[in-house]
PDB file of N, CA and C in Angstrom:
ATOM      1  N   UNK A   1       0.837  -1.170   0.000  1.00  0.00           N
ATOM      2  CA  UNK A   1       0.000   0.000   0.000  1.00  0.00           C
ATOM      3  C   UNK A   1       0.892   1.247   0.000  1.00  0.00           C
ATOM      4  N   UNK A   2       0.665   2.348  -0.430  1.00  0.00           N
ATOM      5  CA  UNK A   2       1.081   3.503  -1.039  1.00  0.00           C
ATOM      6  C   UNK A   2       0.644   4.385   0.379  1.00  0.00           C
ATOM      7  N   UNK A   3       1.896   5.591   0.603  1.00  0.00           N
ATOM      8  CA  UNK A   3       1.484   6.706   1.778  1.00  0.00           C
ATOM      9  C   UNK A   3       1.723   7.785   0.638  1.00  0.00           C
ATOM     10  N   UNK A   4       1.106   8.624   0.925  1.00  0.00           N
ATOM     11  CA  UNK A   4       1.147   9.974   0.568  1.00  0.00           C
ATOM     12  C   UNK A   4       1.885  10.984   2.047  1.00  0.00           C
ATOM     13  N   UNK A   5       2.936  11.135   2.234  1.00  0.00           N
ATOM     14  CA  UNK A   5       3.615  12.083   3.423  1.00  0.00           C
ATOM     15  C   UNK A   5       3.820  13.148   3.131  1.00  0.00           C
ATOM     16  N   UNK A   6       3.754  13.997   4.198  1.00  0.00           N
ATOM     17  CA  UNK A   6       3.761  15.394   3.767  1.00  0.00           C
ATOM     18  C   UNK A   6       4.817  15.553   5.123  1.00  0.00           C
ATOM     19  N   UNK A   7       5.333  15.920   4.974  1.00  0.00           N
ATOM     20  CA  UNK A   7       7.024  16.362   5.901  1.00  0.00           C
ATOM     21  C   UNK A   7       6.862  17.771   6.006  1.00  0.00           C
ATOM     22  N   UNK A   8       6.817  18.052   7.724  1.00  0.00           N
ATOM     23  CA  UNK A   8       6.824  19.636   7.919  1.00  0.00           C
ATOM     24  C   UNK A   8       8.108  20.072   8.719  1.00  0.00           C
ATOM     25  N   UNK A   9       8.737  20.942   8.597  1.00  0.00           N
ATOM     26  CA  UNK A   9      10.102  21.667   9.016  1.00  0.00           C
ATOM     27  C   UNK A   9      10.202  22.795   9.485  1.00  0.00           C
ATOM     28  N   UNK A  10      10.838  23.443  10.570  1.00  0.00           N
ATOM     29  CA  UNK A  10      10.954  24.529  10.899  1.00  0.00           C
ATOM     30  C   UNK A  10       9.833  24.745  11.923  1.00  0.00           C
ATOM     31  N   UNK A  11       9.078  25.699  11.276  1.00  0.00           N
ATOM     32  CA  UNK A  11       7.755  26.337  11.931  1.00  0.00           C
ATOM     33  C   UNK A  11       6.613  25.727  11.113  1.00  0.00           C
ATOM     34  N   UNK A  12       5.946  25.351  12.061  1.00  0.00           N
ATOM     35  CA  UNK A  12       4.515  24.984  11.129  1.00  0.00           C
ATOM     36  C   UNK A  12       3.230  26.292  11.692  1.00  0.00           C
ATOM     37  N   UNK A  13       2.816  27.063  10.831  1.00  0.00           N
ATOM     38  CA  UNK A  13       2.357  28.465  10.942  1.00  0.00           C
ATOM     39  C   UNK A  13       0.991  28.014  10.138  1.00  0.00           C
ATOM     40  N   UNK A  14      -0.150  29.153   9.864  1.00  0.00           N
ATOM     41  CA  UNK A  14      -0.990  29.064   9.119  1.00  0.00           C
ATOM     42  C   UNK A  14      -0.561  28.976   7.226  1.00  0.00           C
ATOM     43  N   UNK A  15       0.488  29.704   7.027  1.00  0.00           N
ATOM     44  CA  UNK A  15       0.796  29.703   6.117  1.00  0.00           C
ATOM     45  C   UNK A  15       1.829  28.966   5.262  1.00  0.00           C
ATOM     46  N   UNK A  16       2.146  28.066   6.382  1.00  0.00           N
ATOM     47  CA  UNK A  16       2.976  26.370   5.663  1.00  0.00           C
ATOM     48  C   UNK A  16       1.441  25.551   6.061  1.00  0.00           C
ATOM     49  N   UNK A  17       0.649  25.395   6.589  1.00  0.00           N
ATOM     50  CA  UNK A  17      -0.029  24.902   6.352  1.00  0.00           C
ATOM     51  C   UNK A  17      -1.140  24.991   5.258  1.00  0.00           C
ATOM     52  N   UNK A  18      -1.564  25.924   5.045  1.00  0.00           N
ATOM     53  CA  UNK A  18      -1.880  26.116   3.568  1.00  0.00           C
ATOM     54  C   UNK A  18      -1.037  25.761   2.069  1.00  0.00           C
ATOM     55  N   UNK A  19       0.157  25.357   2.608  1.00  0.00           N
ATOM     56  CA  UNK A  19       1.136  25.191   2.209  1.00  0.00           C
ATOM     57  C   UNK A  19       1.049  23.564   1.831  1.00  0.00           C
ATOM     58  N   UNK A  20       1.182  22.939   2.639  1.00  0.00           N
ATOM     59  CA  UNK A  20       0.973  21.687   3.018  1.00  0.00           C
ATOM     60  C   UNK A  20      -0.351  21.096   2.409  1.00  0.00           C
ATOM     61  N   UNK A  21      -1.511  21.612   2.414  1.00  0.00           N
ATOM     62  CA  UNK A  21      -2.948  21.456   1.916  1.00  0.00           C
ATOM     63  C   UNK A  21      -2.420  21.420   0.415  1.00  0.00           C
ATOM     64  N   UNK A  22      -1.967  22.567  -0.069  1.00  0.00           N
ATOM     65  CA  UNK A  22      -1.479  22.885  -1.441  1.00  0.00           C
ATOM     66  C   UNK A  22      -1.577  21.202  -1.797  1.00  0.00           C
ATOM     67  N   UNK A  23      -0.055  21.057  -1.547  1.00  0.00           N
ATOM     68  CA  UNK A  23       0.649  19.893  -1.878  1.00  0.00           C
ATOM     69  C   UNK A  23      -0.039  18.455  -1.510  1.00  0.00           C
ATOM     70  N   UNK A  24      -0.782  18.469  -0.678  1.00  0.00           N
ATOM     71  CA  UNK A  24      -2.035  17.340  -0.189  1.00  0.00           C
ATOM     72  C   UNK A  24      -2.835  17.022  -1.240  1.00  0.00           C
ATOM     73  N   UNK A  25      -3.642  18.201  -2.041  1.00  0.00           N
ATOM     74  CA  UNK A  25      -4.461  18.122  -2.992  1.00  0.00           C
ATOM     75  C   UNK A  25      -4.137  17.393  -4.221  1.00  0.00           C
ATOM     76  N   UNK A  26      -2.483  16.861  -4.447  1.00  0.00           N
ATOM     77  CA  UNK A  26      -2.437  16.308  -5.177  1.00  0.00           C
ATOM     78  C   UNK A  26      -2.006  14.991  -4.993  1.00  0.00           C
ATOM     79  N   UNK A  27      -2.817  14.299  -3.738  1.00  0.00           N
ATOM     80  CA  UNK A  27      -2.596  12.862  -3.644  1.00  0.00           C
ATOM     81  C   UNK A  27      -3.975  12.171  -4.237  1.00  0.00           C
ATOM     82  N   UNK A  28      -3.622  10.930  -4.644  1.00  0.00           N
ATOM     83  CA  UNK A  28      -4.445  10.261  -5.074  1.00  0.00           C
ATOM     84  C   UNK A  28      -5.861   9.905  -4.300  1.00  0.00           C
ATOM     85  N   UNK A  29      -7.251   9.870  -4.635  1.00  0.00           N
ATOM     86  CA  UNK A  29      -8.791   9.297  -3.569  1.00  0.00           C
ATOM     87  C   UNK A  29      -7.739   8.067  -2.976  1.00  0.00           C
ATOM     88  N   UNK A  30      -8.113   8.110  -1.746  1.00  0.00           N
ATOM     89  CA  UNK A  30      -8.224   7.142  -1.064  1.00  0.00           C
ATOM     90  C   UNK A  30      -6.406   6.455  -0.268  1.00  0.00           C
ATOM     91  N   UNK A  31      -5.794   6.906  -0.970  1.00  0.00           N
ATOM     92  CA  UNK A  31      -4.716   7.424  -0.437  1.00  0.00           C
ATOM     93  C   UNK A  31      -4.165   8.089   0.962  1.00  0.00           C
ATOM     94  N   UNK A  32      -3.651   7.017   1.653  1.00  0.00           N
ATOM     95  CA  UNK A  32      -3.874   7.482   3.197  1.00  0.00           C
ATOM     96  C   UNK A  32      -2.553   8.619   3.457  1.00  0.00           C
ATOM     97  N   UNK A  33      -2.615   9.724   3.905  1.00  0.00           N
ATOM     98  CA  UNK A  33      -1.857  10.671   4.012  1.00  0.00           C
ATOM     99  C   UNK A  33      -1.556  10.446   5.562  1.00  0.00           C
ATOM    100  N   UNK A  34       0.173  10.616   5.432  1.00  0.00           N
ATOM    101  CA  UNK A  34       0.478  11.031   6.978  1.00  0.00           C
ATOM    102  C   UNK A  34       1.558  12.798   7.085  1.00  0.00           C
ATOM    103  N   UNK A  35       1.073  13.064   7.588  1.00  0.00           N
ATOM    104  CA  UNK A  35       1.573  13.838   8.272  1.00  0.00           C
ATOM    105  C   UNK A  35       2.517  14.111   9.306  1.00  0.00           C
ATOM    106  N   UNK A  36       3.940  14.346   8.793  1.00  0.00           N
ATOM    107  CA  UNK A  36       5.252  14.398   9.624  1.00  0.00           C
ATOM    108  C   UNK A  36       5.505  15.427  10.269  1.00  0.00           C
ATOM    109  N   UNK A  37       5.702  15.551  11.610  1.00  0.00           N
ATOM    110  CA  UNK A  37       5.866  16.805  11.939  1.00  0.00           C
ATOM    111  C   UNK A  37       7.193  16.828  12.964  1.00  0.00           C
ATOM    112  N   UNK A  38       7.835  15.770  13.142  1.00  0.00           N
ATOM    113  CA  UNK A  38       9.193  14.988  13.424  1.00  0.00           C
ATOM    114  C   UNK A  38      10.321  16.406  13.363  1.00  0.00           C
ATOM    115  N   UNK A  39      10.340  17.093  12.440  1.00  0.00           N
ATOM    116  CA  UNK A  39      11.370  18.116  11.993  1.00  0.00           C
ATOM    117  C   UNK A  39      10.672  19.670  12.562  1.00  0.00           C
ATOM    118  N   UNK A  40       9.610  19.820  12.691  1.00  0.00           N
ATOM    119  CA  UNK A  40       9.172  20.932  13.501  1.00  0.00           C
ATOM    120  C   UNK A  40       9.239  21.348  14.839  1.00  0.00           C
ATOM    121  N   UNK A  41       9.848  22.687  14.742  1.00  0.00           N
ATOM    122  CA  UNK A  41      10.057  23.279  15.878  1.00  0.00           C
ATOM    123  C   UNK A  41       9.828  24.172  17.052  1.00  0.00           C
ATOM    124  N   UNK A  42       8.340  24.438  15.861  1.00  0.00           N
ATOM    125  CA  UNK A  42       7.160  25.054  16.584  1.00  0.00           C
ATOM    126  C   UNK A  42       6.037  25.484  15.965  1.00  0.00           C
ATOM    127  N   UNK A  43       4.831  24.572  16.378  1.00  0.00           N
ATOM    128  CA  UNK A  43       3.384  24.697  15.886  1.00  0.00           C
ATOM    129  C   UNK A  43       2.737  25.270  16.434  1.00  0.00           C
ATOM    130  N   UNK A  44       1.874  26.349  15.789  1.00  0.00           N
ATOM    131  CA  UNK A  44       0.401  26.843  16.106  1.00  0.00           C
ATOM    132  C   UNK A  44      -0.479  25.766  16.296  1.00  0.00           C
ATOM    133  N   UNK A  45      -1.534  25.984  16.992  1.00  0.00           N
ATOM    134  CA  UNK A  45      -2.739  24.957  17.228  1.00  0.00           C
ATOM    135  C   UNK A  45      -3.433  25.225  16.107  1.00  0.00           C
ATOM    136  N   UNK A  46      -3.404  26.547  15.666  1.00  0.00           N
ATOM    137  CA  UNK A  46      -4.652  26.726  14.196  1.00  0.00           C
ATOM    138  C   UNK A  46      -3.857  26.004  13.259  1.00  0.00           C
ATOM    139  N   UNK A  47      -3.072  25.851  13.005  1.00  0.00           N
ATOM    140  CA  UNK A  47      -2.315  25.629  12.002  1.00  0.00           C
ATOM    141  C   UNK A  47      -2.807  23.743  11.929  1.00  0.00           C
ATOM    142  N   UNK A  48      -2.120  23.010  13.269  1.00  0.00           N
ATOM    143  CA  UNK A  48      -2.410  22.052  13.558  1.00  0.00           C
ATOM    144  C   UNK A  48      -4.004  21.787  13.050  1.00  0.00           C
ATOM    145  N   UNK A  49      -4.398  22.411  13.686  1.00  0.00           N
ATOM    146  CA  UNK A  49      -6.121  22.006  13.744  1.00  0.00           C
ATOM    147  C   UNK A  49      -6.653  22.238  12.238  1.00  0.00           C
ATOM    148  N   UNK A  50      -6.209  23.164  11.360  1.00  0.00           N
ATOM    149  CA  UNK A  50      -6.223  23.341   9.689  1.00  0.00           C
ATOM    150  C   UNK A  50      -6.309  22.311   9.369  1.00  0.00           C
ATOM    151  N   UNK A  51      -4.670  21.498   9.058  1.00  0.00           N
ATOM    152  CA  UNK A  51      -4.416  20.453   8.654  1.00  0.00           C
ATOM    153  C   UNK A  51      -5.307  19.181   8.808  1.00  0.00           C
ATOM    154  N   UNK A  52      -5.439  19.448  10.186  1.00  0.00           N
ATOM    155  CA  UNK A  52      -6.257  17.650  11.036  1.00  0.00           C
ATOM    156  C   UNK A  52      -7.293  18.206  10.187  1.00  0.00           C
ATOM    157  N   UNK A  53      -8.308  18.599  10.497  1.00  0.00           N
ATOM    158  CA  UNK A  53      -9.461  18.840   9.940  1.00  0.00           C
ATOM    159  C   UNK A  53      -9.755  19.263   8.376  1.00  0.00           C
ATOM    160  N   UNK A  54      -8.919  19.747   7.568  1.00  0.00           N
ATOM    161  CA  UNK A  54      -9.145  19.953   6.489  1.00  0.00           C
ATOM    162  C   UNK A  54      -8.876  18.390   5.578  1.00  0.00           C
ATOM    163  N   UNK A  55      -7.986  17.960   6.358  1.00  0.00           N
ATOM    164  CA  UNK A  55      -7.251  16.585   5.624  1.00  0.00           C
ATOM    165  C   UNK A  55      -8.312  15.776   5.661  1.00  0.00           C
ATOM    166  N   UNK A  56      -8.910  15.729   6.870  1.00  0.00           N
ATOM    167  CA  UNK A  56     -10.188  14.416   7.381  1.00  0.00           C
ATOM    168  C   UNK A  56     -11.099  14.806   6.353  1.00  0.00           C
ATOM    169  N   UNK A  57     -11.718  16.210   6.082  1.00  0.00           N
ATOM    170  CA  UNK A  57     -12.518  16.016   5.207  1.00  0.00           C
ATOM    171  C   UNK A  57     -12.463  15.664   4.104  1.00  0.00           C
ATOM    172  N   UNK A  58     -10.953  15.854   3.830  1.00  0.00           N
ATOM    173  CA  UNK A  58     -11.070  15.307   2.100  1.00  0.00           C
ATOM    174  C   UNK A  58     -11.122  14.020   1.789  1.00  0.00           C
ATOM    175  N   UNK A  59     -11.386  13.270   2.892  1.00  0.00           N
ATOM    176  CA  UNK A  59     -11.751  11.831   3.149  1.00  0.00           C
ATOM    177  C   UNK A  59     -11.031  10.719   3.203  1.00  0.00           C
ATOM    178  N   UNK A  60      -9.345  11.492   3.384  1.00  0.00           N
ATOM    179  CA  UNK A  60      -8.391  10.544   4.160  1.00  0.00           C
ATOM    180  C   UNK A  60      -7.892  10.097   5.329  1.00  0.00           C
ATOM    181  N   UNK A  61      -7.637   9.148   5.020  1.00  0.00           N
ATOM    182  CA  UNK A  61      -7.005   8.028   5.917  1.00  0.00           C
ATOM    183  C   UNK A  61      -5.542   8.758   6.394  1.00  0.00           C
ATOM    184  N   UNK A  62      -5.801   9.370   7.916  1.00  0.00           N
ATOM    185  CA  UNK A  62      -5.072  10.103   8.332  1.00  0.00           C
ATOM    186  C   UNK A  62      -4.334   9.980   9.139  1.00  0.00           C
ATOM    187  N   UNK A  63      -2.468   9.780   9.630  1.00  0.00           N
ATOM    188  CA  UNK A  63      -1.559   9.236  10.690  1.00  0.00           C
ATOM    189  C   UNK A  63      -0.614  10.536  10.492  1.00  0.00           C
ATOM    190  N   UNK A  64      -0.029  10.556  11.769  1.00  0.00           N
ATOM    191  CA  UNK A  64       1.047  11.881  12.165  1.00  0.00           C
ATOM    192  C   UNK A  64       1.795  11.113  13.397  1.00  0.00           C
ATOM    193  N   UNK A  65       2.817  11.786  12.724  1.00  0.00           N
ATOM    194  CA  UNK A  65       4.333  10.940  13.144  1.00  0.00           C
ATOM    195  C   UNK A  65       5.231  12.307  13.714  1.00  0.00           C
ATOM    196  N   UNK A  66       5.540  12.046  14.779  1.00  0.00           N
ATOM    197  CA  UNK A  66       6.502  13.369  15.432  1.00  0.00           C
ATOM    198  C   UNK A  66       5.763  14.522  16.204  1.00  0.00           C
ATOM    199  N   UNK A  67       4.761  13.861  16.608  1.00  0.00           N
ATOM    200  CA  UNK A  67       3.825  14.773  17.166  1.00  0.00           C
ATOM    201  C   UNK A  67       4.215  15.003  19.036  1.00  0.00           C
ATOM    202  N   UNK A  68       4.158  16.126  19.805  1.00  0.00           N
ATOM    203  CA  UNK A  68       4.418  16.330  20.826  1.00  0.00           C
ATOM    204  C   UNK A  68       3.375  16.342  21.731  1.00  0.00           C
ATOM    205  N   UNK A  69       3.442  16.326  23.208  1.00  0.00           N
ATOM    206  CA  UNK A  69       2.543  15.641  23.712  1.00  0.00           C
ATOM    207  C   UNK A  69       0.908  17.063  23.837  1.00  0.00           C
ATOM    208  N   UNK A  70       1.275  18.208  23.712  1.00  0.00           N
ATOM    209  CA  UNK A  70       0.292  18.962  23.298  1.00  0.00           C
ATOM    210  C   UNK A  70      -0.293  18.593  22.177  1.00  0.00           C
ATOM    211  N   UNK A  71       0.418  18.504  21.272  1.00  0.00           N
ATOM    212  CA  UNK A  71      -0.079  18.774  19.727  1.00  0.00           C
ATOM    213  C   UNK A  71      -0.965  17.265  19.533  1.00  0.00           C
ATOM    214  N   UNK A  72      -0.501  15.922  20.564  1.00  0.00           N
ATOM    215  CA  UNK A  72      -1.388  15.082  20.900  1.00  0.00           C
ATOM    216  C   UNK A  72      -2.339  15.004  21.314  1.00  0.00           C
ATOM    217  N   UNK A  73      -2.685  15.875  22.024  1.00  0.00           N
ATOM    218  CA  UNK A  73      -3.845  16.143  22.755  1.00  0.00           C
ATOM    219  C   UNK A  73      -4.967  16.454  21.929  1.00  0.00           C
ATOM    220  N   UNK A  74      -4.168  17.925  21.161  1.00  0.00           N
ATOM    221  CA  UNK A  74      -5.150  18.370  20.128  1.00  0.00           C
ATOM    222  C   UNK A  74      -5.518  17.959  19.023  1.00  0.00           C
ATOM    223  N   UNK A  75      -4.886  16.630  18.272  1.00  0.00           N
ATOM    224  CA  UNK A  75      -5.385  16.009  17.480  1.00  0.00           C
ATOM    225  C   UNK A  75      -5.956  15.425  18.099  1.00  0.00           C
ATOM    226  N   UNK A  76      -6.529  14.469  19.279  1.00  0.00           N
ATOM    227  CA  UNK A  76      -7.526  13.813  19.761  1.00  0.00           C
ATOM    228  C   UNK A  76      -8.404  14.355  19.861  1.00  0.00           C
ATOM    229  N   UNK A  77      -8.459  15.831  20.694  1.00  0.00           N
ATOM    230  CA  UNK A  77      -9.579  16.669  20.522  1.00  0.00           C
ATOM    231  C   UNK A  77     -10.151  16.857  19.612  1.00  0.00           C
ATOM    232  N   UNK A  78      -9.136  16.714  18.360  1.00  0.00           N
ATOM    233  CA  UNK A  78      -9.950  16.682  17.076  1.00  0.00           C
ATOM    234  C   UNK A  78     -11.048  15.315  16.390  1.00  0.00           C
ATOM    235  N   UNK A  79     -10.329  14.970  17.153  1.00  0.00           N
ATOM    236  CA  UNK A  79     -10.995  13.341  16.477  1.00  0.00           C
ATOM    237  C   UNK A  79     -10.200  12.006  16.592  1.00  0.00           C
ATOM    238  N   UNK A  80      -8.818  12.529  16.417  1.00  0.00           N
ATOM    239  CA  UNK A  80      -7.633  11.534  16.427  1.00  0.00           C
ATOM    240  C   UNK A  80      -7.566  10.213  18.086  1.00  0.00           C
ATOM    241  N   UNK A  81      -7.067   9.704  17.518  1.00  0.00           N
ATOM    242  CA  UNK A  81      -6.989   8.291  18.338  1.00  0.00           C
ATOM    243  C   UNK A  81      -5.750   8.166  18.626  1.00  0.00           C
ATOM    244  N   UNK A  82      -5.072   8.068  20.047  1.00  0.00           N
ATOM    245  CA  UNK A  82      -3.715   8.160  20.163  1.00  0.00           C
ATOM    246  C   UNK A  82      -3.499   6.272  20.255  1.00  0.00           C
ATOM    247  N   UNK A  83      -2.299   6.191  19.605  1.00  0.00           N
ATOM    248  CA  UNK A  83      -1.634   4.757  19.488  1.00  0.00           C
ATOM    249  C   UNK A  83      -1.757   4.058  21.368  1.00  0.00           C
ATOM    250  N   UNK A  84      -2.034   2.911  21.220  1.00  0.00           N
ATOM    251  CA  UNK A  84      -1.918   2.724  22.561  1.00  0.00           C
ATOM    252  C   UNK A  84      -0.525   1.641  22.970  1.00  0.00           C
ATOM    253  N   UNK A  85       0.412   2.392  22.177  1.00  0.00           N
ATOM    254  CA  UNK A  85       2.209   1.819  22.235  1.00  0.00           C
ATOM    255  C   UNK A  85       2.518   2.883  22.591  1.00  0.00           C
ATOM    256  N   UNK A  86       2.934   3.551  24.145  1.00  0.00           N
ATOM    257  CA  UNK A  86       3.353   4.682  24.630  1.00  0.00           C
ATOM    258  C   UNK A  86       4.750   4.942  23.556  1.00  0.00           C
ATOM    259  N   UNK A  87       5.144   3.759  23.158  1.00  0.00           N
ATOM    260  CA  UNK A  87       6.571   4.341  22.594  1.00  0.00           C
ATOM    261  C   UNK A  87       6.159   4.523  21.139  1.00  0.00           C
ATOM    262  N   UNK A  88       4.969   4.427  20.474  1.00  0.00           N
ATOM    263  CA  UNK A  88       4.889   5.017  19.478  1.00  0.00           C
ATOM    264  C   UNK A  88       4.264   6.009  19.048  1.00  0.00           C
ATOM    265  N   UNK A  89       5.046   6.960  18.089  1.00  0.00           N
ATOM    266  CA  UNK A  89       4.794   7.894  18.038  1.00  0.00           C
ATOM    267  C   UNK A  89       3.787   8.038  16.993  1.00  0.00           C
ATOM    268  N   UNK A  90       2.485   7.601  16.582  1.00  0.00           N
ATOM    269  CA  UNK A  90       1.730   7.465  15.591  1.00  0.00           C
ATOM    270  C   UNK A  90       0.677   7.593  16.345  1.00  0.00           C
ATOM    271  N   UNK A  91      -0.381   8.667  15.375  1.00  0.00           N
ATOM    272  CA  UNK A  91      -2.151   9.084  15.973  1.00  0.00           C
ATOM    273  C   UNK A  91      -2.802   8.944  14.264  1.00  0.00           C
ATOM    274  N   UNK A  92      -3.879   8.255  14.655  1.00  0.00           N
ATOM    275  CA  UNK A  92      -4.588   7.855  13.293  1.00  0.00           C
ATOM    276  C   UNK A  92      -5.886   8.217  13.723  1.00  0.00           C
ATOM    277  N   UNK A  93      -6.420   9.009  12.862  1.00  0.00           N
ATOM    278  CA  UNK A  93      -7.820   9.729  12.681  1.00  0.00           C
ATOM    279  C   UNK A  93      -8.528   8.487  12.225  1.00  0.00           C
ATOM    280  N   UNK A  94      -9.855   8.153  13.297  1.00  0.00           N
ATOM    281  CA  UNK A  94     -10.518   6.986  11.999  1.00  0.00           C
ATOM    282  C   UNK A  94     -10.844   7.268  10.681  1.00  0.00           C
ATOM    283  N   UNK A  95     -11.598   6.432   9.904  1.00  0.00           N
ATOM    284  CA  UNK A  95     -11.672   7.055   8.170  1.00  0.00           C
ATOM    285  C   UNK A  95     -13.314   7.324   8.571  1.00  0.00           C
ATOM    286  N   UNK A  96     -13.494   8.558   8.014  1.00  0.00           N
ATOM    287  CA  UNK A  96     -14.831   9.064   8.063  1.00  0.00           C
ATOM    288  C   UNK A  96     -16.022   8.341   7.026  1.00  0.00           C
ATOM    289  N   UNK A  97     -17.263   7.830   7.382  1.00  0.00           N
ATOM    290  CA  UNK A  97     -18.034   7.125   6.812  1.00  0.00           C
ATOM    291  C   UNK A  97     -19.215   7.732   6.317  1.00  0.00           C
TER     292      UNK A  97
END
């Protein structure tokens, strides 16, 4: 099976995340996208919450890798499901029906 990753660096702001969407739009239906955030060094929650939520609607199959224990939180708040392997670092949005 095929990932579509989107790798974020530096600052993740409103405007790498629009950024990021950009470049999202051209993954294939059904195509499960993850979201790296492993290399970031500091996220907005809007920014965060953009992504989670804009991604879910476009009706993918959604995992984020490098996520910190805030930015965990707030993808659950969003919807996200935290891994229940404390040592792994993976949150998967269920697939919306």
């Amino acid at each position: 099976m095929s990932l579509f990753v989107l790798k974020a660096n530096g600052i993740l702001d409103l405007p790498s995340a629009r950024h990021l969407l950009e470049i999202a739009a051209g993954a294939q239906p059904n195509v499960p996208i993850v979201l790296d955030l492993s290399e970031v060094k500091e996220s907005q929650d809007a920014a965060l919450g953009l992504l989670v939520l804009s991604l879910g609607r476009a009706g993918h199959s959604l995992s984020y890798q490098g996520l910190g224990n805030h930015q965990h939180r707030l993808v659950e708040y969003l919807g996200g499901i935290r891994s229940r392997l404390p040592e792994d670092d993976w949150v998967t949005l269920p697939e919306r029906s």
